[in-house]
Coordinates of C-alpha atoms and ligand atoms in Angstrom, one line a residue:
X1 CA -10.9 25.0 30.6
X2 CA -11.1 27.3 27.5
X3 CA -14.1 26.6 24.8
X4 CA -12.7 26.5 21.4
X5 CA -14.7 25.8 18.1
X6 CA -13.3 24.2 15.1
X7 CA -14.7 24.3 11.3
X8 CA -14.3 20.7 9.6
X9 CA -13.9 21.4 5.8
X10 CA -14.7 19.1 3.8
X11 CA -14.3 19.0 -0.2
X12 CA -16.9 16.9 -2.0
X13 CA -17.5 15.8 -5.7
X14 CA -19.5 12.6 -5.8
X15 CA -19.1 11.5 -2.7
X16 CA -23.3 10.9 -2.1
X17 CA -21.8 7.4 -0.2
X18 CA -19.5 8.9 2.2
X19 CA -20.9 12.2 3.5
X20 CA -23.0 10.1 6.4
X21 CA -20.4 7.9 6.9
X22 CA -17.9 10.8 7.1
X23 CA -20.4 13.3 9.6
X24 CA -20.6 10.6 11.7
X25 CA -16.8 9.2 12.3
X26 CA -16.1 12.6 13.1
X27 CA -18.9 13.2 15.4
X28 CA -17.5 10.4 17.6
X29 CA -14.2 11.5 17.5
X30 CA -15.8 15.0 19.3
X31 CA -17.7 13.2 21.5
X32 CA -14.6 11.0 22.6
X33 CA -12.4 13.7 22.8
X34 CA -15.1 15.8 25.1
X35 CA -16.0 12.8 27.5
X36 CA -12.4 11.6 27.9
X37 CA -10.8 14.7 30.0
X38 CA -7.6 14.3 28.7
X39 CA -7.7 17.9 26.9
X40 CA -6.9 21.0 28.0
X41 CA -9.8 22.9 26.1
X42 CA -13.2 21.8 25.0
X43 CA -13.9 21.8 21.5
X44 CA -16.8 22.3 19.8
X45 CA -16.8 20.9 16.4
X46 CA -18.6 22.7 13.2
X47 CA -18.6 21.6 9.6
X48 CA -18.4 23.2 6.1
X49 CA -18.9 21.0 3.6
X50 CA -18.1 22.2 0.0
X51 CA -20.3 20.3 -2.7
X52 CA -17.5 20.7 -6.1
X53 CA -21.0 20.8 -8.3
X54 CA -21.2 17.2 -7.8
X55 CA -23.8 15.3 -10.1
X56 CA -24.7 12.6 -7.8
X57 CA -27.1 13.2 -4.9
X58 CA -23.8 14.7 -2.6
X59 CA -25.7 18.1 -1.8
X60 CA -29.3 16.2 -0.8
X61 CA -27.0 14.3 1.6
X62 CA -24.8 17.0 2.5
X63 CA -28.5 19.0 3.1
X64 CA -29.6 15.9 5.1
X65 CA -27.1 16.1 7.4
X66 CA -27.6 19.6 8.4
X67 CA -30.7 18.9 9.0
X68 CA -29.6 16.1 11.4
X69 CA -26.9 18.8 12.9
X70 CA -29.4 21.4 13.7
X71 CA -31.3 18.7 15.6
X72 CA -28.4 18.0 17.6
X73 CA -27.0 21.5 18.0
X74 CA -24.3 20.9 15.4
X75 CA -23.5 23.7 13.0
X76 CA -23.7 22.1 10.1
X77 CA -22.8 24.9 7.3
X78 CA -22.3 24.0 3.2
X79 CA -21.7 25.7 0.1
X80 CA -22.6 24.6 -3.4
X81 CA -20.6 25.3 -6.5
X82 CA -22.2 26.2 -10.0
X83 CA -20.1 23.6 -11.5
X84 CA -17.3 21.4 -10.6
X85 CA -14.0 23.9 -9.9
X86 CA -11.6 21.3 -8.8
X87 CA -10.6 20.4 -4.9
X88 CA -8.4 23.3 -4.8
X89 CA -11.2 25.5 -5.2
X90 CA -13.7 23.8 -3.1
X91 CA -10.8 23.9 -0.1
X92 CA -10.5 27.6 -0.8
X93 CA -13.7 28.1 -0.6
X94 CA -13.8 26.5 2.7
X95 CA -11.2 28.1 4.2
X96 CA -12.7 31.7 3.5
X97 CA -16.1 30.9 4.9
X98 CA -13.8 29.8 8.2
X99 CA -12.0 32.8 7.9
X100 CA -14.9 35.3 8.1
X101 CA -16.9 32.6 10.3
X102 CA -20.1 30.9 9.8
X103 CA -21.8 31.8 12.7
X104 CA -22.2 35.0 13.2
X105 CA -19.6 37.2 15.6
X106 CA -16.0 35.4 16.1
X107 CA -14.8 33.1 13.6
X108 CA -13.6 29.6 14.7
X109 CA -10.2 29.4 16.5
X110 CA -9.2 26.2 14.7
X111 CA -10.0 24.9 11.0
X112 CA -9.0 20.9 9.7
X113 CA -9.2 20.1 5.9
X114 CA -10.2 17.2 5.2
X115 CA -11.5 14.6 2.6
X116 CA -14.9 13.2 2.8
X117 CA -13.4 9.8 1.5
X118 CA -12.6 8.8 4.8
X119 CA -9.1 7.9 3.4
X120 CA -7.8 11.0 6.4
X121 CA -8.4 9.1 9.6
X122 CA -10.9 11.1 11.8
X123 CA -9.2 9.8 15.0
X124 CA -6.3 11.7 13.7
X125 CA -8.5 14.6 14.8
X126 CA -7.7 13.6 18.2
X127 CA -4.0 13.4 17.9
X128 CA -3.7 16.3 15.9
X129 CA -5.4 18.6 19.1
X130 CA -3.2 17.0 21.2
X131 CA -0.2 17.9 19.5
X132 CA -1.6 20.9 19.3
X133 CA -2.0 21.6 22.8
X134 CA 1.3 20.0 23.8
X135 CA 3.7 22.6 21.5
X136 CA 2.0 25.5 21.1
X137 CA 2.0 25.2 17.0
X138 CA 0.5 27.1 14.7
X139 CA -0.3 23.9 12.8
X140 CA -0.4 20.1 12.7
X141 CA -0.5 18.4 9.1
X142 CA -0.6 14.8 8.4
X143 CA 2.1 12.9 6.7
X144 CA 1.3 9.7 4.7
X145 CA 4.1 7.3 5.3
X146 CA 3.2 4.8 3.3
X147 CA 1.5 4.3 -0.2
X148 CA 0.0 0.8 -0.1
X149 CA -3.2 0.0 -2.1
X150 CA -1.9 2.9 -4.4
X151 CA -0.4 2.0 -8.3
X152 CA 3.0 1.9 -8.0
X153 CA 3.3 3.9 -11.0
X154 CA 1.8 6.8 -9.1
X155 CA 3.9 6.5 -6.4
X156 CA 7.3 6.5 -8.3
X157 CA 5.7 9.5 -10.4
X158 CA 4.7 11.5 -6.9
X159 CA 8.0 10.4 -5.3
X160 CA 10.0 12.2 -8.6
X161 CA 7.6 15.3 -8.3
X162 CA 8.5 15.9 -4.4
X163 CA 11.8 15.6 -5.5
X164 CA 12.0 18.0 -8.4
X165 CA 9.8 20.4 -6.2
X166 CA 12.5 20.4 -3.6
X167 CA 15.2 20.9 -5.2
X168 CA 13.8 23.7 -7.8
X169 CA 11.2 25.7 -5.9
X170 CA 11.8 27.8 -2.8
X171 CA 9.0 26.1 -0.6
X172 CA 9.8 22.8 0.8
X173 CA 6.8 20.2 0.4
X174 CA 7.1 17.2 2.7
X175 CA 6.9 13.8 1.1
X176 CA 3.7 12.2 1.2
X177 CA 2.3 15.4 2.8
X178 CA -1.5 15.4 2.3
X179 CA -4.5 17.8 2.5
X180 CA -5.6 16.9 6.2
X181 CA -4.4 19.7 8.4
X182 CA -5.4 21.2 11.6
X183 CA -4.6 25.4 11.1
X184 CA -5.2 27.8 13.7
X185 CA -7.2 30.9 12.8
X186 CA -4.1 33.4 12.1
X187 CA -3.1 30.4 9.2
X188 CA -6.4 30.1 7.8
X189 CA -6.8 33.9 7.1
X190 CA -3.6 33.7 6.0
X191 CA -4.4 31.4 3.1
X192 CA -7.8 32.9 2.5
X193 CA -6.2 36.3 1.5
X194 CA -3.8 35.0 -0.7
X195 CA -5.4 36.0 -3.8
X196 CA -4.3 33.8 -6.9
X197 CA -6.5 32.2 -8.9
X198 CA -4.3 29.0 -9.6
X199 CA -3.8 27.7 -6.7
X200 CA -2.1 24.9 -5.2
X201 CA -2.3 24.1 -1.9
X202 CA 0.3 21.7 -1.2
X203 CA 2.7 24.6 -2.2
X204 CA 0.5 27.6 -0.5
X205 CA 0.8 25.6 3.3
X206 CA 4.6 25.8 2.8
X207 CA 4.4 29.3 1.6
X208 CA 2.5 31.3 4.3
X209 CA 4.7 30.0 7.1
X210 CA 3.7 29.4 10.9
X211 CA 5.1 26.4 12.8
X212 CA 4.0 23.3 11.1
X213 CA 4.0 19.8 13.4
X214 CA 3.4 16.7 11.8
X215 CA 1.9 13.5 12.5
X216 CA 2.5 10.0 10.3
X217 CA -0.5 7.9 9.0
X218 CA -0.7 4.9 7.0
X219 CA -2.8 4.9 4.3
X220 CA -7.0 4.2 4.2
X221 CA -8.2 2.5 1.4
X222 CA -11.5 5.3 0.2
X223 CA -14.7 4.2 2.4
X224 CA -16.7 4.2 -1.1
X225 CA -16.6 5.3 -4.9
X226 CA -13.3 5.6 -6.8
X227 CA -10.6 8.2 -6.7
X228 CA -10.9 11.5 -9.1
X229 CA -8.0 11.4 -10.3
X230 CA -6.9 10.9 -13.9
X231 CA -3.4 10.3 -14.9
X232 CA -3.5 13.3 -17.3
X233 CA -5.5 14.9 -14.2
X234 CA -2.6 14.4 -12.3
X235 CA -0.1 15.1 -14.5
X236 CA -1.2 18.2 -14.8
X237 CA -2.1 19.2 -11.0
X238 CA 2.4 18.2 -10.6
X239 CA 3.4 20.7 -13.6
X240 CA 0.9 23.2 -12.2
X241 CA 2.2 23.4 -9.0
X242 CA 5.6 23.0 -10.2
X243 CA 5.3 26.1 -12.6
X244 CA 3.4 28.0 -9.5
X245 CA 6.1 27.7 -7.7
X246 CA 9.1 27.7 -9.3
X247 CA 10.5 30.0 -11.9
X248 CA 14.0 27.8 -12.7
X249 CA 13.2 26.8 -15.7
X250 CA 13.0 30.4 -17.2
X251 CA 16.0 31.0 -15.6
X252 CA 18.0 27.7 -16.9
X253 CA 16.3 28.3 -20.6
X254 CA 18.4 31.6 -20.1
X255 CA 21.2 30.2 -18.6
X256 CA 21.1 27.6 -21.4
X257 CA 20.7 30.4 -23.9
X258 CA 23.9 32.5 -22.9
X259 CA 26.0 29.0 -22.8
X260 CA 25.1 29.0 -26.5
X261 CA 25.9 31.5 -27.1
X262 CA 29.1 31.9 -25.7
X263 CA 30.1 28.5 -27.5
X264 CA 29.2 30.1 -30.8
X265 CA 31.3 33.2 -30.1
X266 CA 34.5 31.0 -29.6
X267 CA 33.6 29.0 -32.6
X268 CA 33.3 32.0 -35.1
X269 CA 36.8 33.1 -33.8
X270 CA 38.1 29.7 -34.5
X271 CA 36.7 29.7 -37.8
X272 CA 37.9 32.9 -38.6
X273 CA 41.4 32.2 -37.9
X274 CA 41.2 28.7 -39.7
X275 CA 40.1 30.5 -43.0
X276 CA 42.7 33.1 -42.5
X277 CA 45.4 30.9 -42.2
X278 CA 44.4 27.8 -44.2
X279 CA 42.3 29.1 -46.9
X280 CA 38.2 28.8 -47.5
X281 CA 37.0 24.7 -46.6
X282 CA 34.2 23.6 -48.7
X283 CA 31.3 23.8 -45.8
X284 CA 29.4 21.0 -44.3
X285 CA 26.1 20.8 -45.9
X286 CA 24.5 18.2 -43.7
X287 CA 26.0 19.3 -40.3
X288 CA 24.5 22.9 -41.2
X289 CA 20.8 21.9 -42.0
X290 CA 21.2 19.2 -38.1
X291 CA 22.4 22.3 -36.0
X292 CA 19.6 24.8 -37.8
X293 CA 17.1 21.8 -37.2
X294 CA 18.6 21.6 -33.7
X295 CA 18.5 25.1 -32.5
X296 CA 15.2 25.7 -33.9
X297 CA 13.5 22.9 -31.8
X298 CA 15.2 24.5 -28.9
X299 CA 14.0 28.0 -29.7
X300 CA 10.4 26.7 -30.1
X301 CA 10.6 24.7 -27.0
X302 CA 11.7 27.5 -24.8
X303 CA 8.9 29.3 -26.5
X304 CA 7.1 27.2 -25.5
X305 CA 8.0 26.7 -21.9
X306 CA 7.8 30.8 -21.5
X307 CA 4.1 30.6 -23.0
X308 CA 3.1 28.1 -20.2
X309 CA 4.4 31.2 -17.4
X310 CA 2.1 33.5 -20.2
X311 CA -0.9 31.7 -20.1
X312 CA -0.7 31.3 -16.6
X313 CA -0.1 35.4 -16.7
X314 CA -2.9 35.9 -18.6
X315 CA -5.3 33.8 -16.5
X316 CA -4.2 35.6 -13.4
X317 CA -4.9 39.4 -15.1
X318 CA -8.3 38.5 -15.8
X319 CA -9.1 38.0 -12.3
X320 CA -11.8 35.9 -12.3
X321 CA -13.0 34.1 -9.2
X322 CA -12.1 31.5 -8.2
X323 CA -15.2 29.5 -8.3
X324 CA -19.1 30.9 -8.1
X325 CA -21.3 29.7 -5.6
X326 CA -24.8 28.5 -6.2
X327 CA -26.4 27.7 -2.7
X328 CA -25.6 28.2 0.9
X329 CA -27.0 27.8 4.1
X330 CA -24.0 30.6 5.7
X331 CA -25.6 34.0 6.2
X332 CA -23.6 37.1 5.2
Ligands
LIG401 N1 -12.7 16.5 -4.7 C1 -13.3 17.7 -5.0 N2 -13.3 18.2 -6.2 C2 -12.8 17.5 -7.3 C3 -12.1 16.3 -7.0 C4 -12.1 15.8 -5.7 O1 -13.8 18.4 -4.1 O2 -12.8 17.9 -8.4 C5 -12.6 16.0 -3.3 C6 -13.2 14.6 -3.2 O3 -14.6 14.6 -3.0 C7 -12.4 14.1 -1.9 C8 -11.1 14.8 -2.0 O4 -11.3 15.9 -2.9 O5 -13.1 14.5 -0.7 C9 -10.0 13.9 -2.5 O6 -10.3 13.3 -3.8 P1 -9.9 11.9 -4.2 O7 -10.3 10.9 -3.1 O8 -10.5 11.6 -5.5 O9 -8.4 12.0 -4.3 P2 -7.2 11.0 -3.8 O10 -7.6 10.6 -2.4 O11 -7.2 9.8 -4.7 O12 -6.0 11.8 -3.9
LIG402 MG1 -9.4 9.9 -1.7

């Protein structure tokens, strides 16, 4: 039997409610696993919880349980963000820390994202080792199969995105994939050296590579508090990771472009030809000032559409990092 040691990380912003709760679903899932000598290995479960500059009392909990984990032999690592940076930041974060390891020598030889809503099953934990075991994968993600309890407006908008991401960026993104994934150590230093500052990790787990198993869930209603997302929150997280992934639409406002273009070509002929052989027409005032009004709002809109891969340019140049840390209990 082989000892292995696995970092839990867990993204938090205003989640003062769930952190105990959370700590201690999973706990039981290690001890289950360990007492019931159906594994191959033994695992030894550590945590990382990534306070997202929460305002509530998250990090007093989050400190609260460490305390508890050092009394039961339980790394029990967290770092605290200056400010809130957004899940993707806080997952980064969390997967770098398990990268270089948090305690001292080796780092862990598996890592599972996870969020500290409860709404990703802990006993999934279980299932996911398993699996692991069983087929030798580099990774085993989770798979929401159904939506329930969520607004069905959501779902058709999410359905549309997974769609549209499919079809126009290179990756593939399952449907109904979520952020609850078992890595081994070769993934998660994978992702941690990817270096952009936009990120979006949906996008990033197809990117990298390495076998990928999954395993289906319904979905948990949130154990307490309210979702963070926003619609316009949202809206924007979909066109970000569309535009980080995909550069189609530059290439169709071109393609669009030369079609254009081409059509005007034959057009001038024709017109020449027409004046040529039938004399000067009085000209179309009003069909002249529609295709000038026309052309102009594409123009601008393409613009437009190359400004957002600019500004997303220009953000990436200045390098800044990706979030700042304000407290940790992980030596260097
Ligand atoms: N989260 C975070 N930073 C944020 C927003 C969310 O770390 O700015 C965490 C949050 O605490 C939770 C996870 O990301 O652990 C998922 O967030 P949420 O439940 O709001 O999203 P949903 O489940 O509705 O997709
Ligand atoms: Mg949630």
């Amino acid at each position: 039997m082989k000892s292995k040691r696995i970092d839990i990380i867990v993204p938090c912003y205003n989640e003062e409610q769930n952190i105990e709760a959370f700590y201690e679903k999973v706990r039981a899932v290690s001890s289950q696993i360990r007492e019931c000598g159906e594994y191959e290995n033994s695992y030894d479960f550590s945590y990382i919880f990534i306070d997202d500059g929460s305002t509530d009392g998250t990090l007093e909990q989050i400190k609260r349980v460490a305390d508890r984990g050092a009394e039961e032999l339980t790394a029990v690592k967290y770092i605290s963000f200056s400010r809130n940076f957004g899940k993707e930041a806080a997952m980064y974060a969390g997967l770098r820390a398990s990268a270089k390891g948090t305690r001292g020598g080796k780092p862990s030889d598996y890592a599972v994202i996870m969020d500290a809503d409860l709404q990703h099953p802990p006993a999934l934990i279980a299932d996911m080792l398993k699996k692991m075991e069983q087929t030798d994968c580099d990774s085993v993600a989770a798979r929401r199969v159904s939506r329930k309890g969520e607004p069905k407006i959501r779902s058709a908008f999410a359905r549309l995105f997974y769609k549209l991401m499919n079809r126009y960026c290179e990756i593939e993104i399952v449907d109904g994939a979520v952020d609850f994934r078992l890595m081994n150590h070769a993934m998660v230093k994978a992702i941690a050296e990817m270096p952009e500052t936009q990120r979006f990790s949906k996008g990033i787990f197809a990117w990298v590579g390495f076998d990928t198993e999954w395993i289906e869930f319904e979905n948990v209603k949130r154990f307490s508090g309210e979702t963070k997302w926003t619609v316009w929150g949202l809206t924007k997280y979909a066109i970000d990771g569309f535009i980080d992934f995909a550069d189609s639409p530059l290439k169709f406002a071109g393609a669009f472009g030369g079609i254009i273009a081409a059509g005007s070509a034959v057009y001038l002929i024709v017109e020449i030809i027409k004046t040529i052989v039938m004399g000067k027409d009085t000209p179309g005032y009003a069909s002249t000032i529609c295709l000038i009004l026309f052309f102009g709002g594409v123009i601008i809109a393409i613009l437009g559409l190359i400004g957002e891969y600019i500004g997303r340019m220009y953000l990436e140049t200045k390098g800044r990092p990706v979030y700042v840390e304000k407290e940790s209990n992980i030596e260097d």
